[in-house]
C-alpha cells in the first residue's frame, strides 16, 4: 500500500518547511561516512535517483536505506513526519523548576492512561531519538529494587540534549533535540476503523532552564526558537522558588527544597521573556497577545497543594485524575473540572504571586493553570552524593498528563473526547501544522 504524504512537512530540528520530494536519505554503505553539515561519524545524506520496489532508496555505494533527513539541517526525520500532522508543545521554566521530572512522569502516565482508558497507543516515533526521556522514565518507574532512591540528572546547557550542525563550515549551531511521540487509535477505539487517518504526532522540547534567562538565546545556540513554532506553550512555575510561597509553606511541608538558603527566581520575568521570544520569532508586535494557549504548570503540588481551597474553604482534589473510561473504546477528558481547578489555582497565584498571573495573561490569549506533581512525594537529601533522591516506592504522579490530554481533547482530533460535547476547535496559531495535510 502506498502511503499518503503531506504537501509539506516541518523539520522538528530546524523548523524548515519542505516538500516530501525534497527529503534527503541517509546512506548505509559503510564507506559513506562524514556528512558535510554533521560529524565525520555521520553517514552522508543524499538525494536518491534509484529506489527498490519496496521504496527503499539505493545510496551511491549501492546499499539500501529507509532513513530520512531534513534537506536543510541534515538531521534525521522520522517517516511519519512526512505523513501525519504534528503538534509542537514547548516547555519552559527556570532551572530546577521540575521540567525534566515532569516530562518523564507525564510521558509514562500518557503511555499507561491513553492505552488503558482511551484505547489510544502512545509510542515513541523513533525510540533512539527519545532515549533521554525513556531513560528517565525507566529510572522513576521501572526500578526493580523497590528500596532504591533515584534521581534525574540536571539537563546540560550544551551536550546530550542538543544536536550540533555546521550550517557554515567551522561554526557549530546547537539545535534542541525534539522528542516525538505517535498517537494512534487502537482496534477497540470508537474510531478504530480509521487508525491511519487519526494517527498524529506530538513533538516536545526539554530545555536547560538557563536558556530562558534574558540574553541566552544567541544565534549560534537557538535553544528556544521552537517556542515560536509551538502550537501550545507550557511554563513550569515552581512555588518552592517563590519567596511568598516559601513563607507560607515553611509550616506546611518539610521538603528539603524549602530549607533556608535555597535559590529563588523571578519567574514572572521568565514568562515575559518567553512571550518576547515567541513574538519576535513569530513576527508579532509587542502589544499583540500571542494567539496560542499557555499552560502555567505549577510543579511539586505534593508540597503546596494544601494551600488550594474551594470558595467554600474545602480542600481542592488535585489527586484523582480528571479523566475516565466512559465505555469500551471511549475515554473522556473532564475539561470542566480542569477549568474549575485552574480557576482555584489562579486565585491562589493572584493572592501570592499576582505578577505571574499578570505576565501570563498579558502575553497569551488563553491561560490554563494546572497543578502537577511528577513524583507525588518529597525527595530526600542523600548525604553521600549531596543529591536529592526519590524513594521509588513512594513515587505517585498527580495530574502530570493533564496538559497533554487537555490539548488533545480540546484542540485536536477525534482521538480523545471531552465532557463539553464539542468535537474540537482549531488552535488559533499562525504556524499550525494540524491542518497541513
Ligand atoms: N517535592 C517534589 N520535588 C520535585 C518534584 N519534581 C521534581 N522535584 C525536584 O525538583 C528538582 C529539579 O527537578 P528537575 O526536573 O531536574 O528540574 P529542571 O531543571 O526544571 O529540569 C529535583 O531535585 C527534584 O527532586 C515533585 O513533583 N515534588
Ligand atoms: Mg532538566
Ligand atoms: Zn532541519
Short mmCIF file of C-alpha atoms and ligand atoms in Angstrom, two decimals:
data_model
loop_
_atom_site.label_atom_id
_atom_site.label_comp_id
_atom_site.label_asym_id
_atom_site.label_seq_id
_atom_site.Cartn_x
_atom_site.Cartn_y
_atom_site.Cartn_z
CA UNK A 1 0.00 0.00 0.00
CA UNK A 2 1.40 3.42 -0.84
CA UNK A 3 1.14 5.89 1.99
CA UNK A 4 -0.22 9.39 1.63
CA UNK A 5 2.31 12.18 2.06
CA UNK A 6 1.55 15.71 3.24
CA UNK A 7 2.05 18.55 0.77
CA UNK A 8 4.73 19.91 3.08
CA UNK A 9 6.36 18.95 6.37
CA UNK A 10 8.09 20.86 9.14
CA UNK A 11 11.54 19.74 10.26
CA UNK A 12 11.34 19.11 14.03
CA UNK A 13 15.02 20.11 14.42
CA UNK A 14 15.41 23.38 12.48
CA UNK A 15 11.72 24.16 11.57
CA UNK A 16 12.47 24.37 7.88
CA UNK A 17 9.33 23.60 5.86
CA UNK A 18 9.96 21.31 2.90
CA UNK A 19 8.15 19.21 0.33
CA UNK A 20 8.40 15.43 0.80
CA UNK A 21 10.21 15.05 -2.55
CA UNK A 22 13.00 17.30 -1.24
CA UNK A 23 13.78 14.98 1.67
CA UNK A 24 17.31 13.59 1.86
CA UNK A 25 18.13 9.96 2.60
CA UNK A 26 20.82 8.66 4.95
CA UNK A 27 23.40 6.39 3.35
CA UNK A 28 24.04 2.99 4.94
CA UNK A 29 27.06 1.84 2.93
CA UNK A 30 29.97 1.64 5.44
CA UNK A 31 32.26 3.73 3.21
CA UNK A 32 29.88 6.69 3.09
CA UNK A 33 30.75 8.38 6.38
CA UNK A 34 31.28 12.10 7.01
CA UNK A 35 28.35 14.37 6.25
CA UNK A 36 29.30 17.93 5.39
CA UNK A 37 26.95 19.54 7.97
CA UNK A 38 27.37 16.92 10.67
CA UNK A 39 30.35 14.95 12.03
CA UNK A 40 32.89 12.62 10.45
CA UNK A 41 31.00 9.67 12.01
CA UNK A 42 27.65 10.62 10.50
CA UNK A 43 26.67 8.87 7.25
CA UNK A 44 26.38 11.04 4.15
CA UNK A 45 22.95 12.44 3.24
CA UNK A 46 21.98 12.20 -0.43
CA UNK A 47 19.16 12.78 -2.90
CA UNK A 48 18.46 9.35 -4.44
CA UNK A 49 17.90 8.57 -8.09
CA UNK A 50 17.29 4.85 -7.64
CA UNK A 51 14.76 3.00 -5.47
CA UNK A 52 13.95 -0.64 -4.79
CA UNK A 53 10.40 -1.89 -5.48
CA UNK A 54 9.85 -1.69 -1.69
CA UNK A 55 10.52 2.08 -1.85
CA UNK A 56 13.92 1.88 -0.20
CA UNK A 57 16.47 4.29 -1.67
CA UNK A 58 19.75 2.99 -3.07
CA UNK A 59 22.74 5.01 -1.85
CA UNK A 60 25.80 5.89 -4.01
CA UNK A 61 27.56 2.80 -2.60
CA UNK A 62 24.70 0.55 -3.72
CA UNK A 63 23.28 -0.10 -0.23
CA UNK A 64 19.59 0.23 0.63
CA UNK A 65 18.22 2.71 3.15
CA UNK A 66 14.91 3.80 4.65
CA UNK A 67 16.23 6.57 6.91
CA UNK A 68 15.33 10.17 6.02
CA UNK A 69 16.91 13.53 6.81
CA UNK A 70 15.94 17.20 6.62
CA UNK A 71 17.20 18.90 3.42
CA UNK A 72 18.34 21.95 5.41
CA UNK A 73 19.93 20.67 8.67
CA UNK A 74 20.56 17.04 7.58
CA UNK A 75 19.28 15.67 10.92
CA UNK A 76 17.19 12.52 10.87
CA UNK A 77 13.43 12.90 10.42
CA UNK A 78 11.03 10.00 11.05
CA UNK A 79 8.94 8.99 8.03
CA UNK A 80 5.68 9.76 9.88
CA UNK A 81 6.64 13.46 10.00
CA UNK A 82 6.09 13.49 6.22
CA UNK A 83 2.72 11.80 6.56
CA UNK A 84 0.84 12.92 9.63
CA UNK A 85 0.02 16.20 11.41
CA UNK A 86 2.36 17.20 14.21
CA UNK A 87 1.57 19.29 17.27
CA UNK A 88 4.53 21.01 18.93
CA UNK A 89 4.42 21.63 22.67
CA UNK A 90 7.27 23.62 24.18
CA UNK A 91 8.22 23.53 27.81
CA UNK A 92 9.92 26.42 29.57
CA UNK A 93 10.74 27.20 33.18
CA UNK A 94 13.54 28.21 35.50
CA UNK A 95 16.39 25.80 36.35
CA UNK A 96 15.27 23.12 38.84
CA UNK A 97 11.60 24.01 38.43
CA UNK A 98 10.95 20.34 37.72
CA UNK A 99 10.74 20.22 33.91
CA UNK A 100 12.69 17.01 33.39
CA UNK A 101 10.86 15.12 36.14
CA UNK A 102 7.54 16.41 34.81
CA UNK A 103 8.27 15.33 31.24
CA UNK A 104 9.42 11.84 32.21
CA UNK A 105 6.47 11.32 34.54
CA UNK A 106 3.95 12.74 32.05
CA UNK A 107 5.16 10.55 29.17
CA UNK A 108 4.98 7.46 31.36
CA UNK A 109 1.44 8.26 32.53
CA UNK A 110 0.36 9.04 28.95
CA UNK A 111 1.56 5.64 27.78
CA UNK A 112 -0.40 3.97 30.61
CA UNK A 113 -3.57 6.01 30.70
CA UNK A 114 -4.05 6.57 26.97
CA UNK A 115 -3.84 2.81 26.43
CA UNK A 116 -5.92 1.80 29.47
CA UNK A 117 -8.63 4.48 29.49
CA UNK A 118 -8.68 5.99 25.98
CA UNK A 119 -7.77 2.99 23.76
CA UNK A 120 -5.01 5.05 22.17
CA UNK A 121 -1.44 3.81 21.72
CA UNK A 122 1.13 6.43 22.71
CA UNK A 123 4.54 5.34 21.45
CA UNK A 124 8.00 6.63 20.56
CA UNK A 125 8.01 7.60 16.88
CA UNK A 126 11.74 6.81 16.82
CA UNK A 127 12.93 5.12 20.03
CA UNK A 128 16.53 6.23 19.51
CA UNK A 129 15.52 9.90 19.37
CA UNK A 130 13.51 9.66 22.61
CA UNK A 131 16.12 7.83 24.63
CA UNK A 132 16.84 10.70 27.05
CA UNK A 133 13.19 10.69 28.17
CA UNK A 134 12.69 6.93 28.15
CA UNK A 135 15.84 6.53 30.27
CA UNK A 136 14.38 8.96 32.81
CA UNK A 137 11.02 7.15 32.73
CA UNK A 138 12.80 3.88 33.43
CA UNK A 139 14.63 5.38 36.39
CA UNK A 140 11.45 6.62 38.01
CA UNK A 141 9.01 3.85 37.11
CA UNK A 142 10.84 0.66 36.16
CA UNK A 143 13.25 0.24 39.02
CA UNK A 144 13.38 -3.38 40.10
CA UNK A 145 14.77 -2.54 43.51
CA UNK A 146 11.78 -1.10 45.39
CA UNK A 147 14.06 0.13 48.19
CA UNK A 148 16.19 2.22 45.81
CA UNK A 149 16.31 6.02 45.69
CA UNK A 150 16.74 7.56 42.23
CA UNK A 151 17.33 10.91 40.60
CA UNK A 152 17.29 12.51 37.14
CA UNK A 153 20.45 14.29 36.00
CA UNK A 154 20.37 18.02 35.50
CA UNK A 155 19.74 18.96 31.86
CA UNK A 156 23.05 20.16 30.44
CA UNK A 157 23.13 23.51 28.69
CA UNK A 158 25.13 22.07 25.81
CA UNK A 159 25.53 18.37 25.35
CA UNK A 160 23.26 15.39 25.15
CA UNK A 161 20.09 17.48 24.77
CA UNK A 162 21.38 19.25 21.66
CA UNK A 163 22.49 18.32 18.14
CA UNK A 164 25.34 20.26 16.59
CA UNK A 165 25.03 21.31 12.93
CA UNK A 166 27.58 23.28 10.85
CA UNK A 167 25.42 25.40 8.57
CA UNK A 168 28.60 27.40 7.88
CA UNK A 169 31.88 25.48 7.81
CA UNK A 170 33.57 25.53 11.22
CA UNK A 171 30.66 27.22 13.02
CA UNK A 172 28.60 24.84 15.16
CA UNK A 173 24.94 25.67 15.77
CA UNK A 174 23.20 23.81 18.59
CA UNK A 175 19.63 22.69 17.98
CA UNK A 176 17.42 21.40 20.81
CA UNK A 177 16.59 17.71 20.45
CA UNK A 178 12.96 17.03 19.67
CA UNK A 179 11.14 14.19 21.37
CA UNK A 180 8.49 12.84 19.02
CA UNK A 181 5.57 10.62 20.04
CA UNK A 182 2.94 8.87 17.92
CA UNK A 183 -0.73 8.73 18.91
CA UNK A 184 -2.76 6.05 17.19
CA UNK A 185 -6.21 4.67 17.99
CA UNK A 186 -6.17 1.00 18.89
CA UNK A 187 -8.54 -1.51 17.35
CA UNK A 188 -11.18 -1.17 20.07
CA UNK A 189 -11.22 2.66 19.94
CA UNK A 190 -14.60 4.05 18.83
CA UNK A 191 -12.84 5.45 15.75
CA UNK A 192 -10.50 2.46 15.43
CA UNK A 193 -11.70 1.69 11.91
CA UNK A 194 -9.58 4.57 10.56
CA UNK A 195 -6.34 4.35 12.53
CA UNK A 196 -4.15 5.81 9.76
CA UNK A 197 -6.36 8.84 9.29
CA UNK A 198 -6.35 9.65 13.03
CA UNK A 199 -2.68 9.00 13.69
CA UNK A 200 -0.85 12.13 14.78
CA UNK A 201 2.41 13.21 16.34
CA UNK A 202 3.32 15.27 19.39
CA UNK A 203 6.77 16.87 19.48
CA UNK A 204 8.23 18.13 22.76
CA UNK A 205 11.37 20.01 23.74
CA UNK A 206 13.06 19.98 27.15
CA UNK A 207 15.47 22.85 27.71
CA UNK A 208 18.06 23.69 30.28
CA UNK A 209 16.36 26.48 32.25
CA UNK A 210 19.33 28.79 31.70
CA UNK A 211 18.18 29.20 28.10
CA UNK A 212 15.23 31.22 29.34
CA UNK A 213 17.23 33.92 31.05
CA UNK A 214 17.18 37.14 29.05
CA UNK A 215 20.05 37.24 26.57
CA UNK A 216 20.74 33.49 26.49
CA UNK A 217 19.21 32.81 23.05
CA UNK A 218 22.14 33.59 20.80
CA UNK A 219 22.27 32.96 17.06
CA UNK A 220 24.64 30.01 17.40
CA UNK A 221 22.53 28.32 20.06
CA UNK A 222 18.94 28.95 19.06
CA UNK A 223 17.87 26.88 22.03
CA UNK A 224 14.37 28.22 22.32
CA UNK A 225 13.24 29.01 18.78
CA UNK A 226 10.80 26.13 18.96
CA UNK A 227 8.71 28.39 21.21
CA UNK A 228 7.63 30.26 18.08
CA UNK A 229 6.76 27.06 16.23
CA UNK A 230 4.81 25.51 19.08
CA UNK A 231 1.01 25.39 18.94
CA UNK A 232 0.86 25.04 22.72
CA UNK A 233 3.24 26.52 25.29
CA UNK A 234 3.87 25.34 28.81
CA UNK A 235 5.55 27.33 31.54
CA UNK A 236 6.58 25.37 34.62
CA UNK A 237 6.20 27.61 37.69
CA UNK A 238 7.88 26.23 40.80
CA UNK A 239 6.27 27.58 44.00
CA UNK A 240 9.31 26.48 46.03
CA UNK A 241 11.38 29.10 44.16
CA UNK A 242 9.00 31.92 45.11
CA UNK A 243 9.66 33.89 48.31
CA UNK A 244 5.97 34.41 49.17
CA UNK A 245 5.06 30.73 48.67
CA UNK A 246 8.10 29.77 50.74
CA UNK A 247 6.91 31.91 53.64
CA UNK A 248 3.51 30.19 53.59
CA UNK A 249 4.99 26.71 53.18
CA UNK A 250 7.56 26.67 55.99
CA UNK A 251 4.97 25.36 58.44
CA UNK A 252 3.20 23.08 55.92
CA UNK A 253 5.98 20.91 54.47
CA UNK A 254 9.44 19.70 55.43
CA UNK A 255 10.59 19.23 51.81
CA UNK A 256 14.37 19.83 51.59
CA UNK A 257 13.73 22.31 48.75
CA UNK A 258 12.19 24.66 51.35
CA UNK A 259 15.35 24.69 53.51
CA UNK A 260 16.72 28.18 54.18
CA UNK A 261 19.21 29.45 51.61
CA UNK A 262 17.62 27.81 48.55
CA UNK A 263 17.68 29.81 45.37
CA UNK A 264 14.67 31.97 44.47
CA UNK A 265 13.90 33.18 40.92
CA UNK A 266 11.85 36.00 39.41
CA UNK A 267 9.69 33.58 37.43
CA UNK A 268 7.36 36.30 36.09
CA UNK A 269 10.35 37.70 34.19
CA UNK A 270 10.87 34.34 32.53
CA UNK A 271 7.25 34.36 31.31
CA UNK A 272 7.75 37.87 29.95
CA UNK A 273 10.96 36.73 28.23
CA UNK A 274 9.26 33.64 26.82
CA UNK A 275 6.46 35.80 25.38
CA UNK A 276 9.02 38.25 23.96
CA UNK A 277 10.80 35.43 22.12
CA UNK A 278 7.57 33.92 20.80
CA UNK A 279 6.52 37.33 19.47
CA UNK A 280 9.95 38.02 17.97
CA UNK A 281 10.33 34.65 16.22
CA UNK A 282 6.70 34.78 15.06
CA UNK A 283 6.84 38.39 13.88
CA UNK A 284 4.18 39.70 16.29
CA UNK A 285 4.32 43.23 17.72
CA UNK A 286 4.99 43.82 21.42
CA UNK A 287 1.35 44.79 22.05
CA UNK A 288 -0.16 41.71 20.42
CA UNK A 289 -1.23 38.83 22.61
CA UNK A 290 0.19 35.50 21.49
CA UNK A 291 -2.75 33.66 19.88
CA UNK A 292 -1.89 30.33 21.47
CA UNK A 293 -2.83 28.63 24.70
CA UNK A 294 -0.36 28.77 27.59
CA UNK A 295 -0.39 26.18 30.33
CA UNK A 296 1.07 27.50 33.56
CA UNK A 297 2.01 24.24 35.22
CA UNK A 298 2.59 24.67 38.96
CA UNK A 299 5.03 21.89 39.81
CA UNK A 300 5.60 19.96 43.06
CA UNK A 301 1.94 20.09 44.15
CA UNK A 302 2.74 17.48 46.82
CA UNK A 303 4.41 20.37 48.70
CA UNK A 304 1.96 23.25 48.26
CA UNK A 305 -1.35 21.57 47.25
CA UNK A 306 -2.91 22.06 50.70
CA UNK A 307 -2.90 25.84 50.11
CA UNK A 308 -5.51 25.35 47.36
CA UNK A 309 -9.07 25.95 48.56
CA UNK A 310 -12.51 25.87 47.03
CA UNK A 311 -14.56 29.03 47.54
CA UNK A 312 -16.31 27.12 50.34
CA UNK A 313 -12.95 26.69 52.06
CA UNK A 314 -12.74 22.96 51.35
CA UNK A 315 -9.55 21.37 50.03
CA UNK A 316 -9.40 21.04 46.23
CA UNK A 317 -9.00 17.50 44.86
CA UNK A 318 -5.83 17.59 42.75
CA UNK A 319 -5.02 13.90 43.11
CA UNK A 320 -7.84 11.96 41.42
CA UNK A 321 -7.35 12.11 37.63
CA UNK A 322 -9.87 14.34 35.78
CA UNK A 323 -10.45 11.71 33.07
CA UNK A 324 -12.05 8.31 32.89
CA UNK A 325 -13.19 5.45 30.68
CA UNK A 326 -16.75 6.18 29.62
CA UNK A 327 -17.31 2.84 27.92
CA UNK A 328 -15.32 0.33 25.88
CA UNK A 329 -13.17 2.21 23.38
CA UNK A 330 -14.11 5.68 24.65
CA UNK A 331 -12.24 7.66 27.29
CA UNK A 332 -13.31 11.14 28.34
CA UNK A 333 -11.33 14.13 29.49
CA UNK A 334 -13.02 16.25 32.15
CA UNK A 335 -12.33 19.69 30.71
CA UNK A 336 -14.85 21.31 33.07
CA UNK A 337 -13.12 20.02 36.18
CA UNK A 338 -9.70 21.12 34.91
CA UNK A 339 -11.10 24.59 34.15
CA UNK A 340 -12.60 24.77 37.66
CA UNK A 341 -9.30 23.75 39.28
CA UNK A 342 -7.49 26.24 37.02
CA UNK A 343 -9.70 28.99 38.50
CA UNK A 344 -8.72 27.98 42.03
CA UNK A 345 -5.00 27.89 41.18
CA UNK A 346 -5.35 31.29 39.54
CA UNK A 347 -6.97 32.64 42.72
CA UNK A 348 -4.06 31.33 44.85
CA UNK A 349 -1.46 32.75 42.45
CA UNK A 350 -3.27 36.10 42.30
CA UNK A 351 -3.03 36.18 46.07
CA UNK A 352 0.62 35.14 46.48
CA UNK A 353 2.34 35.98 43.18
CA UNK A 354 -0.01 38.32 41.26
CA UNK A 355 2.69 39.45 38.83
CA UNK A 356 2.89 35.90 37.43
CA UNK A 357 -0.82 35.95 36.55
CA UNK A 358 -0.42 39.43 35.10
CA UNK A 359 2.60 38.46 32.98
CA UNK A 360 0.94 35.28 31.65
CA UNK A 361 -2.45 36.83 30.86
CA UNK A 362 -0.96 39.97 29.37
CA UNK A 363 1.06 37.93 26.89
CA UNK A 364 -1.18 34.97 25.99
CA UNK A 365 -4.72 34.86 24.76
CA UNK A 366 -5.71 31.88 26.88
CA UNK A 367 -4.05 30.70 30.11
CA UNK A 368 -4.82 27.44 31.91
CA UNK A 369 -3.32 26.82 35.35
CA UNK A 370 -2.60 23.17 36.19
CA UNK A 371 -1.26 21.79 39.49
CA UNK A 372 1.05 18.80 38.95
CA UNK A 373 3.40 16.64 40.95
CA UNK A 374 5.81 14.49 38.98
CA UNK A 375 6.62 12.24 41.90
CA UNK A 376 3.90 12.94 44.49
CA UNK A 377 6.40 12.92 47.33
CA UNK A 378 9.41 14.82 48.62
CA UNK A 379 12.91 13.89 47.50
CA UNK A 380 15.40 13.09 50.26
CA UNK A 381 18.91 14.50 50.56
CA UNK A 382 21.45 11.72 50.02
CA UNK A 383 24.40 12.66 52.24
CA UNK A 384 26.91 10.55 50.30
CA UNK A 385 26.35 12.30 46.94
CA UNK A 386 24.76 15.55 48.10
CA UNK A 387 21.93 14.88 45.60
CA UNK A 388 18.17 14.96 46.14
CA UNK A 389 16.90 11.44 45.52
CA UNK A 390 13.41 9.97 45.36
CA UNK A 391 12.47 6.69 47.08
CA UNK A 392 10.93 4.70 44.21
CA UNK A 393 8.35 3.04 46.46
CA UNK A 394 6.77 6.44 47.17
CA UNK A 395 6.52 7.73 43.58
CA UNK A 396 2.88 8.58 42.72
CA UNK A 397 2.41 11.22 39.99
CA UNK A 398 -0.50 13.66 40.15
CA UNK A 399 -2.12 15.28 37.10
CA UNK A 400 1.08 15.19 35.01
CA UNK A 401 -0.70 14.04 31.86
CA UNK A 402 -3.42 16.72 32.16
CA UNK A 403 -1.93 19.48 29.93
CA UNK A 404 -1.37 16.94 27.14
CA UNK A 405 -4.79 15.27 27.38
CA UNK A 406 -6.45 18.67 27.67
CA UNK A 407 -4.69 19.76 24.48
CA UNK A 408 -5.79 16.62 22.65
CA UNK A 409 -9.37 16.77 23.94
CA UNK A 410 -9.85 20.47 23.40
CA UNK A 411 -7.97 21.27 20.21
CA UNK A 412 -7.29 18.04 18.48
CA UNK A 413 -8.91 15.31 16.51
CA UNK A 414 -11.36 12.63 17.37
CA UNK A 415 -8.82 10.69 19.40
CA UNK A 416 -9.69 11.99 22.87
CA UNK A 417 -13.26 13.01 23.73
CA UNK A 418 -14.15 15.71 26.26
CA UNK A 419 -17.10 16.37 28.56
CA UNK A 420 -18.14 19.60 26.84
CA UNK A 421 -19.50 17.74 23.86
CA UNK A 422 -17.60 19.72 21.23
CA UNK A 423 -15.57 17.95 18.60
CA UNK A 424 -12.57 20.19 18.96
CA UNK A 425 -11.65 23.67 17.78
CA UNK A 426 -8.54 24.63 15.90
CA UNK A 427 -5.76 26.34 17.77
CA UNK A 428 -5.52 29.95 16.71
CA UNK A 429 -1.93 29.83 15.58
CA UNK A 430 -0.18 31.22 12.55
CA UNK A 431 2.15 28.25 12.23
CA UNK A 432 -0.25 25.41 12.93
CA UNK A 433 0.67 22.13 11.33
CA UNK A 434 -2.52 20.40 12.39
CA UNK A 435 -4.32 21.00 9.14
CA UNK A 436 -1.32 20.76 6.89
CA UNK A 437 -2.29 17.53 5.23
N1 LIG B 1 8.64 17.63 46.07
C1 LIG B 1 8.83 17.48 44.76
N2 LIG B 1 10.04 17.71 44.21
C2 LIG B 1 10.19 17.55 42.87
C3 LIG B 1 9.11 17.14 42.02
N3 LIG B 1 9.56 17.08 40.75
C4 LIG B 1 10.86 17.42 40.78
N4 LIG B 1 11.25 17.70 42.06
C5 LIG B 1 12.60 18.10 42.48
O1 LIG B 1 12.94 19.25 41.76
C6 LIG B 1 14.34 19.24 41.41
C7 LIG B 1 14.53 19.73 39.98
O2 LIG B 1 13.86 18.90 39.06
P1 LIG B 1 14.27 18.86 37.51
O3 LIG B 1 13.18 18.14 36.80
O4 LIG B 1 15.65 18.33 37.34
O5 LIG B 1 14.25 20.41 37.13
P2 LIG B 1 14.59 21.10 35.72
O6 LIG B 1 15.90 21.78 35.90
O7 LIG B 1 13.48 22.09 35.53
O8 LIG B 1 14.60 20.05 34.65
C8 LIG B 1 14.82 17.82 41.64
O9 LIG B 1 15.76 17.85 42.69
C9 LIG B 1 13.61 17.04 42.07
O10 LIG B 1 13.91 16.22 43.19
C10 LIG B 1 7.84 16.89 42.63
O11 LIG B 1 6.84 16.52 41.98
N5 LIG B 1 7.75 17.08 44.01
MG1 LIG B 2 16.02 19.50 33.30
ZN1 LIG B 3 16.03 20.57 9.63
#
